[in-house]
PDB file of C-alpha atoms and ligand atoms in Angstrom:
ATOM      1  CA  UNK G   1      93.140 154.710 149.905  1.00 95.00           C
ATOM      2  CA  UNK G   2      96.380 152.892 149.997  1.00 98.00           C
ATOM      3  CA  UNK G   3      97.289 150.923 152.756  1.00 98.00           C
ATOM      4  CA  UNK G   4      99.993 148.688 153.964  1.00 98.00           C
ATOM      5  CA  UNK G   5      99.482 145.620 156.375  1.00 98.00           C
ATOM      6  CA  UNK G   6     102.408 145.026 158.309  1.00 98.00           C
ATOM      7  CA  UNK G   7     102.877 142.088 160.224  1.00 97.00           C
ATOM      8  CA  UNK G   8     104.973 138.650 160.753  1.00 95.00           C
ATOM      9  CA  UNK G   9     104.079 135.786 158.663  1.00 92.00           C
ATOM     10  CA  UNK G  10     100.634 134.132 160.034  1.00 89.00           C
ATOM     11  CA  UNK G  11      99.333 137.464 161.518  1.00 94.00           C
ATOM     12  CA  UNK G  12      96.564 137.387 159.204  1.00 93.00           C
ATOM     13  CA  UNK G  13      97.451 140.145 156.654  1.00 96.00           C
ATOM     14  CA  UNK G  14      95.954 138.164 153.743  1.00 94.00           C
ATOM     15  CA  UNK G  15      92.649 137.562 155.477  1.00 92.00           C
ATOM     16  CA  UNK G  16      92.348 141.070 156.256  1.00 96.00           C
ATOM     17  CA  UNK G  17      93.375 142.110 152.996  1.00 96.00           C
ATOM     18  CA  UNK G  18      90.890 139.975 151.363  1.00 94.00           C
ATOM     19  CA  UNK G  19      88.034 141.544 153.682  1.00 94.00           C
ATOM     20  CA  UNK G  20      89.043 145.054 152.969  1.00 95.00           C
ATOM     21  CA  UNK G  21      89.084 144.205 149.255  1.00 95.00           C
ATOM     22  CA  UNK G  22      85.465 142.629 149.508  1.00 94.00           C
ATOM     23  CA  UNK G  23      84.181 145.613 151.659  1.00 95.00           C
ATOM     24  CA  UNK G  24      85.741 148.705 149.667  1.00 95.00           C
ATOM     25  CA  UNK G  25      86.994 147.319 146.243  1.00 95.00           C
ATOM     26  CA  UNK G  26      90.587 148.077 147.179  1.00 96.00           C
ATOM     27  CA  UNK G  27      92.872 145.694 145.373  1.00 97.00           C
ATOM     28  CA  UNK G  28      94.795 143.430 147.378  1.00 97.00           C
ATOM     29  CA  UNK G  29      98.324 143.137 146.393  1.00 97.00           C
ATOM     30  CA  UNK G  30     100.251 140.252 148.081  1.00 96.00           C
ATOM     31  CA  UNK G  31     103.639 139.816 146.959  1.00 97.00           C
ATOM     32  CA  UNK G  32     103.917 136.425 148.251  1.00 94.00           C
ATOM     33  CA  UNK G  33     100.879 135.393 146.038  1.00 93.00           C
ATOM     34  CA  UNK G  34     102.364 137.077 143.081  1.00 94.00           C
ATOM     35  CA  UNK G  35     105.642 135.458 143.626  1.00 94.00           C
ATOM     36  CA  UNK G  36     103.903 131.917 143.755  1.00 91.00           C
ATOM     37  CA  UNK G  37     102.068 132.735 140.641  1.00 90.00           C
ATOM     38  CA  UNK G  38     105.417 133.193 138.914  1.00 89.00           C
ATOM     39  CA  UNK G  39     106.674 130.189 140.385  1.00 87.00           C
ATOM     40  CA  UNK G  40     103.888 128.306 138.575  1.00 81.00           C
ATOM     41  CA  UNK G  41     104.111 130.368 135.289  1.00 84.00           C
ATOM     42  CA  UNK G  42     107.749 130.502 134.738  1.00 81.00           C
ATOM     43  CA  UNK G  43     110.059 127.362 134.581  1.00 79.00           C
ATOM     44  CA  UNK G  44     113.396 129.341 134.921  1.00 80.00           C
ATOM     45  CA  UNK G  45     112.857 132.179 137.204  1.00 84.00           C
ATOM     46  CA  UNK G  46     110.275 130.233 139.040  1.00 86.00           C
ATOM     47  CA  UNK G  47     112.823 127.699 140.103  1.00 88.00           C
ATOM     48  CA  UNK G  48     115.174 130.239 141.608  1.00 90.00           C
ATOM     49  CA  UNK G  49     112.283 131.832 143.289  1.00 92.00           C
ATOM     50  CA  UNK G  50     110.714 128.671 144.739  1.00 91.00           C
ATOM     51  CA  UNK G  51     114.259 127.966 146.379  1.00 92.00           C
ATOM     52  CA  UNK G  52     114.393 131.226 148.058  1.00 93.00           C
ATOM     53  CA  UNK G  53     110.744 130.932 149.297  1.00 92.00           C
ATOM     54  CA  UNK G  54     111.130 127.196 150.394  1.00 89.00           C
ATOM     55  CA  UNK G  55     114.327 128.425 152.345  1.00 90.00           C
ATOM     56  CA  UNK G  56     112.354 131.077 154.269  1.00 89.00           C
ATOM     57  CA  UNK G  57     114.642 133.811 152.881  1.00 92.00           C
ATOM     58  CA  UNK G  58     113.780 137.099 151.067  1.00 94.00           C
ATOM     59  CA  UNK G  59     113.688 137.546 147.377  1.00 96.00           C
ATOM     60  CA  UNK G  60     116.049 140.459 146.221  1.00 96.00           C
ATOM     61  CA  UNK G  61     114.895 144.025 146.664  1.00 97.00           C
ATOM     62  CA  UNK G  62     114.977 144.813 143.100  1.00 96.00           C
ATOM     63  CA  UNK G  63     112.791 142.231 141.904  1.00 95.00           C
ATOM     64  CA  UNK G  64     110.280 143.113 144.457  1.00 97.00           C
ATOM     65  CA  UNK G  65     110.409 146.736 143.956  1.00 97.00           C
ATOM     66  CA  UNK G  66     109.696 146.184 140.020  1.00 96.00           C
ATOM     67  CA  UNK G  67     106.953 143.869 140.731  1.00 96.00           C
ATOM     68  CA  UNK G  68     105.113 146.666 142.733  1.00 98.00           C
ATOM     69  CA  UNK G  69     105.984 149.540 141.051  1.00 97.00           C
ATOM     70  CA  UNK G  70     104.375 148.097 137.709  1.00 97.00           C
ATOM     71  CA  UNK G  71     101.271 146.572 139.646  1.00 97.00           C
ATOM     72  CA  UNK G  72     100.191 149.703 141.124  1.00 97.00           C
ATOM     73  CA  UNK G  73      99.732 151.446 137.828  1.00 96.00           C
ATOM     74  CA  UNK G  74      97.052 149.287 136.620  1.00 97.00           C
ATOM     75  CA  UNK G  75      93.786 150.787 136.284  1.00 96.00           C
ATOM     76  CA  UNK G  76      92.144 148.641 139.101  1.00 95.00           C
ATOM     77  CA  UNK G  77      94.507 150.397 141.627  1.00 96.00           C
ATOM     78  CA  UNK G  78      92.917 153.533 141.277  1.00 94.00           C
ATOM     79  CA  UNK G  79      90.456 153.177 143.996  1.00 93.00           C
ATOM     80  CA  UNK G  80      93.196 152.162 146.319  1.00 97.00           C
ATOM     81  CA  UNK G  81      95.553 149.149 147.196  1.00 98.00           C
ATOM     82  CA  UNK G  82      96.396 147.105 150.331  1.00 98.00           C
ATOM     83  CA  UNK G  83      99.994 145.862 150.262  1.00 98.00           C
ATOM     84  CA  UNK G  84     100.147 142.585 151.982  1.00 97.00           C
ATOM     85  CA  UNK G  85     103.913 141.441 152.289  1.00 97.00           C
ATOM     86  CA  UNK G  86     105.670 144.566 150.911  1.00 98.00           C
ATOM     87  CA  UNK G  87     107.742 146.374 151.943  1.00 98.00           C
ATOM     88  CA  UNK G  88     109.714 143.989 153.677  1.00 98.00           C
ATOM     89  CA  UNK G  89     112.984 145.822 154.175  1.00 98.00           C
ATOM     90  CA  UNK G  90     113.782 149.494 154.702  1.00 98.00           C
ATOM     91  CA  UNK G  91     115.431 149.581 151.036  1.00 98.00           C
ATOM     92  CA  UNK G  92     112.005 148.299 149.688  1.00 98.00           C
ATOM     93  CA  UNK G  93     110.258 150.904 152.084  1.00 98.00           C
ATOM     94  CA  UNK G  94     112.676 153.952 150.818  1.00 98.00           C
ATOM     95  CA  UNK G  95     111.848 152.649 147.220  1.00 98.00           C
ATOM     96  CA  UNK G  96     108.135 152.583 147.653  1.00 98.00           C
ATOM     97  CA  UNK G  97     108.136 156.051 149.130  1.00 97.00           C
ATOM     98  CA  UNK G  98     110.118 157.327 145.950  1.00 98.00           C
ATOM     99  CA  UNK G  99     107.932 155.437 143.475  1.00 97.00           C
ATOM    100  CA  UNK G 100     104.672 156.764 144.910  1.00 97.00           C
ATOM    101  CA  UNK G 101     105.948 160.376 145.051  1.00 97.00           C
ATOM    102  CA  UNK G 102     106.935 160.017 141.318  1.00 97.00           C
ATOM    103  CA  UNK G 103     103.579 158.465 140.309  1.00 97.00           C
ATOM    104  CA  UNK G 104     101.779 161.042 142.204  1.00 96.00           C
ATOM    105  CA  UNK G 105     100.263 158.510 144.801  1.00 96.00           C
ATOM    106  CA  UNK G 106     100.232 158.587 148.435  1.00 95.00           C
ATOM    107  CA  UNK G 107     100.070 156.351 151.391  1.00 97.00           C
ATOM    108  CA  UNK G 108      97.394 156.648 154.013  1.00 97.00           C
ATOM    109  CA  UNK G 109      97.974 154.300 156.692  1.00 97.00           C
ATOM    110  CA  UNK G 110     100.319 151.464 157.697  1.00 98.00           C
ATOM    111  CA  UNK G 111      98.683 148.902 159.848  1.00 98.00           C
ATOM    112  CA  UNK G 112     100.640 146.947 162.184  1.00 98.00           C
ATOM    113  CA  UNK G 113      99.106 143.523 162.676  1.00 97.00           C
ATOM    114  CA  UNK G 114     100.423 142.982 166.371  1.00 96.00           C
ATOM    115  CA  UNK G 115     101.010 139.318 167.531  1.00 94.00           C
ATOM    116  CA  UNK G 116     102.892 136.729 169.748  1.00 88.00           C
ATOM    117  CA  UNK G 117     105.256 134.327 168.133  1.00 81.00           C
ATOM    118  CA  UNK G 118     104.086 131.454 170.017  1.00 81.00           C
ATOM    119  CA  UNK G 119     100.542 131.652 168.996  1.00 83.00           C
ATOM    120  CA  UNK G 120     101.597 132.572 165.260  1.00 84.00           C
ATOM    121  CA  UNK G 121     103.473 129.100 165.266  1.00 83.00           C
ATOM    122  CA  UNK G 122     100.248 127.214 166.294  1.00 78.00           C
ATOM    123  CA  UNK G 123      98.317 129.235 163.399  1.00 78.00           C
ATOM    124  CA  UNK G 124     100.827 128.511 160.806  1.00 82.00           C
ATOM    125  CA  UNK G 125     101.380 124.742 161.431  1.00 80.00           C
ATOM    126  CA  UNK G 126      97.556 124.398 160.837  1.00 86.00           C
ATOM    127  CA  UNK G 127      96.710 126.460 158.000  1.00 87.00           C
ATOM    128  CA  UNK G 128      95.323 125.723 154.578  1.00 93.00           C
ATOM    129  CA  UNK G 129      93.321 127.406 152.179  1.00 94.00           C
ATOM    130  CA  UNK G 130      91.024 126.725 149.081  1.00 95.00           C
ATOM    131  CA  UNK G 131      92.703 126.230 145.983  1.00 95.00           C
ATOM    132  CA  UNK G 132      89.961 127.971 143.986  1.00 95.00           C
ATOM    133  CA  UNK G 133      89.178 131.125 145.705  1.00 92.00           C
ATOM    134  CA  UNK G 134      92.120 131.548 148.600  1.00 90.00           C
ATOM    135  CA  UNK G 135      89.772 131.588 151.641  1.00 91.00           C
ATOM    136  CA  UNK G 136      91.981 130.577 154.579  1.00 90.00           C
ATOM    137  CA  UNK G 137      91.459 127.936 157.087  1.00 92.00           C
ATOM    138  CA  UNK G 138      92.952 126.123 160.061  1.00 90.00           C
ATOM    139  CA  UNK G 139      93.046 122.499 161.619  1.00 90.00           C
ATOM    140  CA  UNK G 140      92.290 123.985 164.844  1.00 84.00           C
ATOM    141  CA  UNK G 141      90.184 127.048 164.906  1.00 81.00           C
ATOM    142  CA  UNK G 142      88.921 128.105 161.383  1.00 88.00           C
ATOM    143  CA  UNK G 143      87.398 124.901 160.031  1.00 94.00           C
ATOM    144  CA  UNK G 144      84.639 125.080 156.989  1.00 97.00           C
ATOM    145  CA  UNK G 145      81.279 124.793 158.123  1.00 97.00           C
ATOM    146  CA  UNK G 146      80.943 121.545 156.116  1.00 97.00           C
ATOM    147  CA  UNK G 147      83.974 119.305 156.231  1.00 96.00           C
ATOM    148  CA  UNK G 148      85.981 119.358 153.097  1.00 96.00           C
ATOM    149  CA  UNK G 149      83.990 122.090 151.428  1.00 97.00           C
ATOM    150  CA  UNK G 150      84.981 125.491 150.969  1.00 97.00           C
ATOM    151  CA  UNK G 151      82.561 128.092 152.683  1.00 97.00           C
ATOM    152  CA  UNK G 152      82.996 130.730 150.163  1.00 95.00           C
ATOM    153  CA  UNK G 153      83.059 128.824 146.716  1.00 97.00           C
ATOM    154  CA  UNK G 154      81.963 125.294 147.430  1.00 97.00           C
ATOM    155  CA  UNK G 155      85.497 123.953 145.970  1.00 97.00           C
ATOM    156  CA  UNK G 156      86.639 120.745 147.489  1.00 97.00           C
ATOM    157  CA  UNK G 157      90.297 121.305 146.785  1.00 97.00           C
ATOM    158  CA  UNK G 158      92.506 122.768 149.420  1.00 96.00           C
ATOM    159  CA  UNK G 159      96.339 123.405 149.580  1.00 94.00           C
ATOM    160  CA  UNK G 160      99.107 124.004 152.112  1.00 91.00           C
ATOM    161  CA  UNK G 161     101.977 126.158 151.297  1.00 85.00           C
ATOM    162  CA  UNK G 162     105.264 124.392 151.207  1.00 82.00           C
ATOM    163  CA  UNK G 163     107.081 127.195 153.124  1.00 83.00           C
ATOM    164  CA  UNK G 164     104.664 126.591 156.181  1.00 79.00           C
ATOM    165  CA  UNK G 165     106.709 123.867 157.438  1.00 82.00           C
ATOM    166  CA  UNK G 166     107.992 124.604 160.935  1.00 80.00           C
ATOM    167  CA  UNK G 167     111.670 124.693 160.103  1.00 82.00           C
ATOM    168  CA  UNK G 168     111.019 127.137 157.155  1.00 87.00           C
ATOM    169  CA  UNK G 169     108.398 129.116 159.319  1.00 87.00           C
ATOM    170  CA  UNK G 170     110.773 129.848 162.018  1.00 87.00           C
ATOM    171  CA  UNK G 171     113.236 131.245 159.291  1.00 90.00           C
ATOM    172  CA  UNK G 172     110.610 133.334 158.033  1.00 91.00           C
ATOM    173  CA  UNK G 173     109.766 134.875 161.481  1.00 91.00           C
ATOM    174  CA  UNK G 174     113.672 135.428 161.845  1.00 93.00           C
ATOM    175  CA  UNK G 175     113.785 137.161 158.491  1.00 93.00           C
ATOM    176  CA  UNK G 176     110.739 139.315 159.728  1.00 95.00           C
ATOM    177  CA  UNK G 177     112.288 140.139 162.920  1.00 95.00           C
ATOM    178  CA  UNK G 178     115.692 141.086 161.431  1.00 97.00           C
ATOM    179  CA  UNK G 179     114.532 142.708 158.503  1.00 97.00           C
ATOM    180  CA  UNK G 180     110.891 143.928 158.348  1.00 97.00           C
ATOM    181  CA  UNK G 181     110.323 145.050 162.060  1.00 97.00           C
ATOM    182  CA  UNK G 182     112.392 147.744 161.758  1.00 97.00           C
ATOM    183  CA  UNK G 183     109.885 149.374 159.226  1.00 98.00           C
ATOM    184  CA  UNK G 184     107.683 149.719 162.479  1.00 98.00           C
ATOM    185  CA  UNK G 185     109.632 152.557 163.701  1.00 98.00           C
ATOM    186  CA  UNK G 186     110.368 153.786 160.148  1.00 98.00           C
ATOM    187  CA  UNK G 187     106.744 154.260 159.707  1.00 98.00           C
ATOM    188  CA  UNK G 188     106.191 155.735 163.231  1.00 97.00           C
ATOM    189  CA  UNK G 189     108.364 158.418 162.539  1.00 97.00           C
ATOM    190  CA  UNK G 190     106.274 159.238 159.218  1.00 95.00           C
ATOM    191  CA  UNK G 191     103.107 159.292 161.370  1.00 94.00           C
ATOM    192  CA  UNK G 192     101.155 156.791 159.606  1.00 94.00           C
ATOM    193  CA  UNK G 193     101.603 153.799 161.532  1.00 97.00           C
ATOM    194  CA  UNK G 194      98.470 152.588 163.504  1.00 97.00           C
ATOM    195  CA  UNK G 195      98.446 149.152 165.514  1.00 97.00           C
ATOM    196  CA  UNK G 196      95.613 146.481 165.654  1.00 98.00           C
ATOM    197  CA  UNK G 197      95.490 143.666 168.171  1.00 96.00           C
ATOM    198  CA  UNK G 198      95.620 140.739 165.537  1.00 95.00           C
ATOM    199  CA  UNK G 199      95.160 137.989 168.102  1.00 92.00           C
ATOM    200  CA  UNK G 200      91.573 138.962 168.188  1.00 93.00           C
ATOM    201  CA  UNK G 201      88.903 137.058 166.385  1.00 90.00           C
ATOM    202  CA  UNK G 202      88.959 137.849 162.788  1.00 91.00           C
ATOM    203  CA  UNK G 203      85.926 139.922 162.752  1.00 94.00           C
ATOM    204  CA  UNK G 204      87.251 142.229 165.624  1.00 97.00           C
ATOM    205  CA  UNK G 205      90.362 142.844 163.842  1.00 97.00           C
ATOM    206  CA  UNK G 206      88.570 144.034 160.736  1.00 97.00           C
ATOM    207  CA  UNK G 207      86.273 146.111 163.078  1.00 97.00           C
ATOM    208  CA  UNK G 208      89.744 147.762 164.588  1.00 97.00           C
ATOM    209  CA  UNK G 209      90.930 148.224 161.042  1.00 98.00           C
ATOM    210  CA  UNK G 210      87.671 149.853 159.817  1.00 97.00           C
ATOM    211  CA  UNK G 211      87.922 152.223 162.964  1.00 96.00           C
ATOM    212  CA  UNK G 212      91.557 153.175 161.588  1.00 96.00           C
ATOM    213  CA  UNK G 213      90.685 153.959 158.054  1.00 95.00           C
ATOM    214  CA  UNK G 214      87.262 155.729 159.175  1.00 90.00           C
ATOM    215  CA  UNK G 215      84.830 153.694 157.180  1.00 56.00           C
ATOM    216  CA  UNK G 216      86.318 154.931 153.906  1.00 54.00           C
TER     217      UNK G 216
HETATM  218  P1  AMP P 301     104.252 135.855 152.206  1.00 79.05           P
HETATM  219  O1  AMP P 301     103.272 134.988 151.382  1.00 79.05           O
HETATM  220  O2  AMP P 301     104.068 136.953 152.294  1.00 79.05           O
HETATM  221  O3  AMP P 301     104.309 134.918 153.598  1.00 79.05           O
HETATM  222  O4  AMP P 301     105.631 135.418 151.410  1.00 79.05           O
HETATM  223  C1  AMP P 301     106.038 134.372 151.052  1.00 79.05           C
HETATM  224  C2  AMP P 301     107.686 134.368 150.647  1.00 79.05           C
HETATM  225  O5  AMP P 301     108.026 135.196 149.550  1.00 79.05           O
HETATM  226  C3  AMP P 301     108.500 135.029 151.731  1.00 79.05           C
HETATM  227  O6  AMP P 301     108.966 134.106 152.605  1.00 79.05           O
HETATM  228  C4  AMP P 301     109.493 135.585 150.880  1.00 79.05           C
HETATM  229  O7  AMP P 301     110.413 134.293 150.501  1.00 79.05           O
HETATM  230  C5  AMP P 301     108.929 135.971 149.546  1.00 79.05           C
HETATM  231  N1  AMP P 301     108.569 137.349 149.574  1.00 79.05           N
HETATM  232  C6  AMP P 301     106.934 137.729 149.594  1.00 79.05           C
HETATM  233  N2  AMP P 301     107.309 139.246 149.740  1.00 79.05           N
HETATM  234  C7  AMP P 301     108.480 139.770 149.847  1.00 79.05           C
HETATM  235  C8  AMP P 301     109.182 140.964 149.801  1.00 79.05           C
HETATM  236  N3  AMP P 301     108.403 142.034 149.581  1.00 79.05           N
HETATM  237  N4  AMP P 301     110.456 140.878 149.684  1.00 79.05           N
HETATM  238  C9  AMP P 301     111.180 139.894 149.562  1.00 79.05           C
HETATM  239  N5  AMP P 301     110.694 138.706 149.513  1.00 79.05           N
HETATM  240  C10 AMP P 301     109.294 138.477 149.575  1.00 79.05           C
END
């Protein structure tokens, strides 16, 4: 099963994608994570990408389309994949539609993670994650059970994203409203859009998504 999780930054796409990966073995493809890895791995292109990411703007469509087109051909995607952070523009959605057709693949559902932006700002300003396994936490409402120790892998190292600063976050929200939100009517028209209330508790959002995908 191939899914897209569509929602603004901080709506919980990464958390839900990780849970779906754990439950069903679908591969989580987060373009944000892929870009951050490239930033760390490649000095030359990494510097340019970091500047774009830290400004809250979007990376050019051609780079993103190539990245996804190559990645979904890996054997681990056979069982299914979850796109987290892609597509983000109508041009990317058009390119995705074409590439899936060409590769004989299909998109099963686009799941809208619906939230409100005031709550998002609170979520984002307190978020951090485990540097080893990526499990997400929040200063206010998602602390590790033992202070300073990851619940999942017991690591004591945590990281905060450089683009989660308030000013950058507002720009990322604007980029979402202007360039990504038009994908909601785009996919509604194609009859594959389903909406979940992403302000619910994490486990309730997961249950809503499970209801959509029918316990695949
Ligand atoms: P994310 O982790 O999904 O919030 O992405 C972090 C940043 O990576 C975004 O603010 C963009 O600068 C860049 N990015 C991630 N995915 C895309 C995409 N599909 N198209 C363009 N830029 C992207």
